[in-house]
Amino acid sequence: MEKSIKKRGSLGKYFPVFVLPTLLAFALFFIVPFLMGIGLSFTKFTTITNAKWVGIENYVKAFTTDGEFLHALGFTSLFTIVSIITVNVFAFSLALALTMGLKGTNLFRSVFFMPNLIGGIVLGYIWNLLINGVLQKLVGVDISFKTEYGFWGLVILTNWQLIGYMMIIYIAGLQNIPGDLLEAAAIDGASPARVLFKIKIPMVMPSITICMFLTLTNTFKMFDQNLALTAGAPARSTEMLALNIYNTFYGRTGWQGVGQAKAVVFFVIVAIIAFAQLKATTRKETEQ
């Protein structure tokens, strides 16, 4: 026992040596650019070395002059809420079905998970062709000319991509529920609905926390799929926040500082929402 403690103590001396390269890389490629980005959001610049301090002018411009930013915020928020509900409801339902001993369960798991392996740009172009093709043949509608079709097209794409991944997490949570607990509920005559809401859902709250957080972050900061599926059309009405920031930074001359200010606001919004969601679901875990 004493030897083991001494050995761990001697290894502890080398801990900084192993951690230092990772810390340096993290500081150099994340912390430093992040702080520089915050600084640039208060300037009017074309390059890092050609920046003029303008204070909060970029932030004021983002919220007052550019109405498209607020529209993108509202569109993204609505899309995120709808996607969180649909993705997690469908994923949990599939997980329940695939933990009931059905034949071909492993095949179904693989099939549902596969879309998650495809890149966002590829997914966007695939669904662009599918949705436009179906809508044009059936009702003669082009998704790029209808905001509502663009919205629901993004929701369908997101569900198709994320459901399989979240399903795997829910399956792991459901399989960790003690069998004795379910047997006791069956002996007591508990109905399937009561077992679901009183045992299964409370017991998989850690999985729900993870899935809610992953769905939230993936949908709120979506860029690739939005660019490939709608590119903001029509008239930037289906433009989400990440795409709006990209178009502001690279598509408008002299608006780099405003684009940088939007990026900072975007980061703060994501951080606040993610923190609030984690606190809420973690508190729910504790209550259960």
Tab-separated table of N, CA, C and O in Angstrom, residues 234-288:
chain	number	residue	atom	x	y	z
A	234	PRO	N	-35.719	31.902	-49.106
A	234	PRO	CA	-35.724	33.083	-49.989
A	234	PRO	C	-35.426	34.366	-49.225
A	234	PRO	O	-35.884	34.549	-48.103
A	235	ALA	N	-34.649	35.231	-49.844
A	235	ALA	CA	-34.333	36.564	-49.293
A	235	ALA	C	-33.819	36.489	-47.860
A	235	ALA	O	-34.192	37.292	-47.007
A	236	ARG	N	-32.995	35.458	-47.565
A	236	ARG	CA	-32.348	35.282	-46.268
A	236	ARG	C	-33.347	35.033	-45.129
A	236	ARG	O	-33.026	35.191	-43.959
A	237	SER	N	-34.567	34.618	-45.465
A	237	SER	CA	-35.587	34.370	-44.443
A	237	SER	C	-35.365	33.056	-43.711
A	237	SER	O	-35.924	32.842	-42.633
A	238	THR	N	-34.571	32.137	-44.281
A	238	THR	CA	-34.254	30.875	-43.593
A	238	THR	C	-32.788	30.850	-43.168
A	238	THR	O	-32.207	29.783	-42.990
A	239	GLU	N	-32.225	32.022	-43.012
A	239	GLU	CA	-30.827	32.144	-42.603
A	239	GLU	C	-30.722	32.017	-41.091
A	239	GLU	O	-31.353	32.762	-40.345
A	240	MET	N	-29.905	31.069	-40.623
A	240	MET	CA	-29.702	30.891	-39.194
A	240	MET	C	-28.523	31.732	-38.720
A	240	MET	O	-27.822	32.347	-39.520
A	241	LEU	N	-28.306	31.779	-37.407
A	241	LEU	CA	-27.328	32.699	-36.842
A	241	LEU	C	-25.916	32.486	-37.387
A	241	LEU	O	-25.238	33.442	-37.755
A	242	ALA	N	-25.473	31.236	-37.424
A	242	ALA	CA	-24.106	30.973	-37.880
A	242	ALA	C	-23.913	31.413	-39.327
A	242	ALA	O	-22.882	32.004	-39.677
A	243	LEU	N	-24.900	31.146	-40.173
A	243	LEU	CA	-24.819	31.556	-41.571
A	243	LEU	C	-24.906	33.072	-41.692
A	243	LEU	O	-24.231	33.673	-42.538
A	244	ASN	N	-25.705	33.720	-40.862
A	244	ASN	CA	-25.806	35.173	-40.873
A	244	ASN	C	-24.472	35.822	-40.516
A	244	ASN	O	-24.050	36.806	-41.140
A	245	ILE	N	-23.800	35.266	-39.516
A	245	ILE	CA	-22.486	35.781	-39.116
A	245	ILE	C	-21.480	35.593	-40.250
A	245	ILE	O	-20.700	36.504	-40.571
A	246	TYR	N	-21.501	34.442	-40.874
A	246	TYR	CA	-20.604	34.162	-42.000
A	246	TYR	C	-20.846	35.151	-43.141
A	246	TYR	O	-19.891	35.728	-43.694
A	247	ASN	N	-22.108	35.365	-43.495
A	247	ASN	CA	-22.435	36.284	-44.589
A	247	ASN	C	-22.084	37.724	-44.243
A	247	ASN	O	-21.698	38.508	-45.122
A	248	THR	N	-22.229	38.087	-42.972
A	248	THR	CA	-21.869	39.446	-42.554
A	248	THR	C	-20.362	39.657	-42.650
A	248	THR	O	-19.899	40.679	-43.149
A	249	PHE	N	-19.610	38.673	-42.188
A	249	PHE	CA	-18.144	38.806	-42.128
A	249	PHE	C	-17.515	38.789	-43.521
A	249	PHE	O	-16.640	39.594	-43.827
A	250	TYR	N	-17.983	37.865	-44.369
A	250	TYR	CA	-17.341	37.693	-45.668
A	250	TYR	C	-18.118	38.311	-46.834
A	250	TYR	O	-17.576	38.449	-47.924
A	251	GLY	N	-19.369	38.673	-46.609
A	251	GLY	CA	-20.177	39.155	-47.716
A	251	GLY	C	-20.411	40.651	-47.749
A	251	GLY	O	-20.973	41.175	-48.709
A	252	ARG	N	-20.006	41.379	-46.706
A	252	ARG	CA	-20.233	42.817	-46.653
A	252	ARG	C	-18.919	43.550	-46.428
A	252	ARG	O	-18.233	43.308	-45.426
A	253	THR	N	-18.585	44.441	-47.298
A	253	THR	CA	-17.350	45.207	-47.173
A	253	THR	C	-17.438	46.153	-45.984
A	253	THR	O	-18.406	46.914	-45.844
A	254	GLY	N	-16.432	46.105	-45.120
A	254	GLY	CA	-16.380	46.988	-43.963
A	254	GLY	C	-17.200	46.531	-42.780
A	254	GLY	O	-17.307	47.254	-41.781
A	255	TRP	N	-17.801	45.344	-42.877
A	255	TRP	CA	-18.644	44.832	-41.799
A	255	TRP	C	-17.956	43.718	-40.993
A	255	TRP	O	-18.604	43.017	-40.235
A	256	GLN	N	-16.644	43.580	-41.140
A	256	GLN	CA	-15.951	42.514	-40.407
A	256	GLN	C	-16.095	42.679	-38.897
A	256	GLN	O	-16.278	41.709	-38.170
A	257	GLY	N	-16.010	43.943	-38.437
A	257	GLY	CA	-16.161	44.194	-37.001
A	257	GLY	C	-17.554	43.844	-36.506
A	257	GLY	O	-17.724	43.296	-35.415
A	258	VAL	N	-18.569	44.139	-37.326
A	258	VAL	CA	-19.942	43.796	-36.960
A	258	VAL	C	-20.113	42.274	-36.927
A	258	VAL	O	-20.754	41.727	-36.021
A	259	GLY	N	-19.523	41.602	-37.907
A	259	GLY	CA	-19.572	40.143	-37.920
A	259	GLY	C	-18.907	39.551	-36.691
A	259	GLY	O	-19.399	38.576	-36.106
A	260	GLN	N	-17.794	40.158	-36.273
A	260	GLN	CA	-17.098	39.688	-35.080
A	260	GLN	C	-17.941	39.943	-33.831
A	260	GLN	O	-18.000	39.103	-32.927
A	261	ALA	N	-18.621	41.086	-33.772
A	261	ALA	CA	-19.501	41.381	-32.639
A	261	ALA	C	-20.649	40.383	-32.574
A	261	ALA	O	-21.022	39.906	-31.496
A	262	LYS	N	-21.211	40.050	-33.735
A	262	LYS	CA	-22.275	39.041	-33.783
A	262	LYS	C	-21.766	37.695	-33.267
A	262	LYS	O	-22.487	36.971	-32.568
A	263	ALA	N	-20.528	37.358	-33.623
A	263	ALA	CA	-19.956	36.082	-33.185
A	263	ALA	C	-19.817	36.039	-31.666
A	263	ALA	O	-20.070	35.002	-31.035
A	264	VAL	N	-19.437	37.160	-31.063
A	264	VAL	CA	-19.320	37.220	-29.604
A	264	VAL	C	-20.697	37.070	-28.952
A	264	VAL	O	-20.869	36.327	-27.984
A	265	VAL	N	-21.689	37.774	-29.499
A	265	VAL	CA	-23.060	37.662	-28.988
A	265	VAL	C	-23.547	36.223	-29.127
A	265	VAL	O	-24.185	35.672	-28.213
A	266	PHE	N	-23.249	35.616	-30.253
A	266	PHE	CA	-23.635	34.230	-30.519
A	266	PHE	C	-23.041	33.291	-29.468
A	266	PHE	O	-23.732	32.434	-28.912
A	267	PHE	N	-21.765	33.483	-29.169
A	267	PHE	CA	-21.089	32.658	-28.165
A	267	PHE	C	-21.743	32.825	-26.798
A	267	PHE	O	-21.992	31.850	-26.088
A	268	VAL	N	-22.043	34.058	-26.425
A	268	VAL	CA	-22.647	34.324	-25.112
A	268	VAL	C	-24.030	33.676	-25.019
A	268	VAL	O	-24.371	33.052	-24.003
A	269	ILE	N	-24.822	33.782	-26.086
A	269	ILE	CA	-26.165	33.189	-26.090
A	269	ILE	C	-26.086	31.668	-25.941
A	269	ILE	O	-26.798	31.071	-25.130
A	270	VAL	N	-25.208	31.042	-26.725
A	270	VAL	CA	-25.050	29.588	-26.648
A	270	VAL	C	-24.599	29.160	-25.258
A	270	VAL	O	-25.109	28.185	-24.691
A	271	ALA	N	-23.631	29.880	-24.686
A	271	ALA	CA	-23.117	29.543	-23.362
A	271	ALA	C	-24.207	29.655	-22.293
A	271	ALA	O	-24.355	28.769	-21.447
A	272	ILE	N	-25.003	30.736	-22.344
A	272	ILE	CA	-26.062	30.938	-21.350
A	272	ILE	C	-27.139	29.864	-21.463
A	272	ILE	O	-27.561	29.272	-20.460
A	273	ILE	N	-27.577	29.603	-22.702
A	273	ILE	CA	-28.632	28.602	-22.898
A	273	ILE	C	-28.156	27.216	-22.493
A	273	ILE	O	-28.876	26.470	-21.814
A	274	ALA	N	-26.932	26.856	-22.892
A	274	ALA	CA	-26.398	25.535	-22.559
A	274	ALA	C	-26.250	25.374	-21.047
A	274	ALA	O	-26.591	24.331	-20.476
A	275	PHE	N	-25.754	26.430	-20.380
A	275	PHE	CA	-25.581	26.368	-18.925
A	275	PHE	C	-26.927	26.234	-18.223
A	275	PHE	O	-27.087	25.432	-17.302
A	276	ALA	N	-27.920	27.026	-18.674
A	276	ALA	CA	-29.250	26.969	-18.071
A	276	ALA	C	-29.893	25.600	-18.275
A	276	ALA	O	-30.521	25.046	-17.363
A	277	GLN	N	-29.740	25.058	-19.471
A	277	GLN	CA	-30.327	23.743	-19.767
A	277	GLN	C	-29.678	22.648	-18.919
A	277	GLN	O	-30.356	21.766	-18.383
A	278	LEU	N	-28.357	22.705	-18.778
A	278	LEU	CA	-27.649	21.712	-17.962
A	278	LEU	C	-28.059	21.813	-16.498
A	278	LEU	O	-28.261	20.793	-15.825
A	279	LYS	N	-28.205	23.030	-16.000
A	279	LYS	CA	-28.612	23.214	-14.606
A	279	LYS	C	-30.021	22.655	-14.380
A	279	LYS	O	-30.276	21.985	-13.380
A	280	ALA	N	-30.915	22.932	-15.344
A	280	ALA	CA	-32.305	22.484	-15.194
A	280	ALA	C	-32.410	20.969	-15.213
A	280	ALA	O	-33.086	20.370	-14.368
A	281	THR	N	-31.758	20.332	-16.174
A	281	THR	CA	-31.847	18.878	-16.271
A	281	THR	C	-31.074	18.184	-15.159
A	281	THR	O	-31.486	17.124	-14.678
A	282	THR	N	-29.960	18.765	-14.735
A	282	THR	CA	-29.198	18.181	-13.626
A	282	THR	C	-30.006	18.257	-12.330
A	282	THR	O	-29.991	17.328	-11.526
A	283	ARG	N	-30.712	19.378	-12.133
A	283	ARG	CA	-31.577	19.497	-10.952
A	283	ARG	C	-32.679	18.444	-10.999
A	283	ARG	O	-33.063	17.867	-9.990
A	284	LYS	N	-33.193	18.175	-12.195
A	284	LYS	CA	-34.233	17.161	-12.361
A	284	LYS	C	-33.687	15.781	-12.008
A	284	LYS	O	-34.371	14.962	-11.377
A	285	GLU	N	-32.411	15.536	-12.383
A	285	GLU	CA	-31.780	14.257	-12.033
A	285	GLU	C	-31.724	14.102	-10.516
A	285	GLU	O	-32.016	13.034	-9.970
A	286	THR	N	-31.348	15.180	-9.833
A	286	THR	CA	-31.220	15.142	-8.377
A	286	THR	C	-32.567	14.888	-7.708
A	286	THR	O	-32.690	14.114	-6.765
A	287	GLU	N	-33.614	15.525	-8.247
A	287	GLU	CA	-34.955	15.343	-7.695
A	287	GLU	C	-35.422	13.908	-7.857
A	287	GLU	O	-36.110	13.352	-7.001
A	288	GLN	N	-35.058	13.292	-9.008
A	288	GLN	CA	-35.492	11.923	-9.261
A	288	GLN	C	-34.743	10.974	-8.334
A	288	GLN	O	-35.228	9.901	-8.036
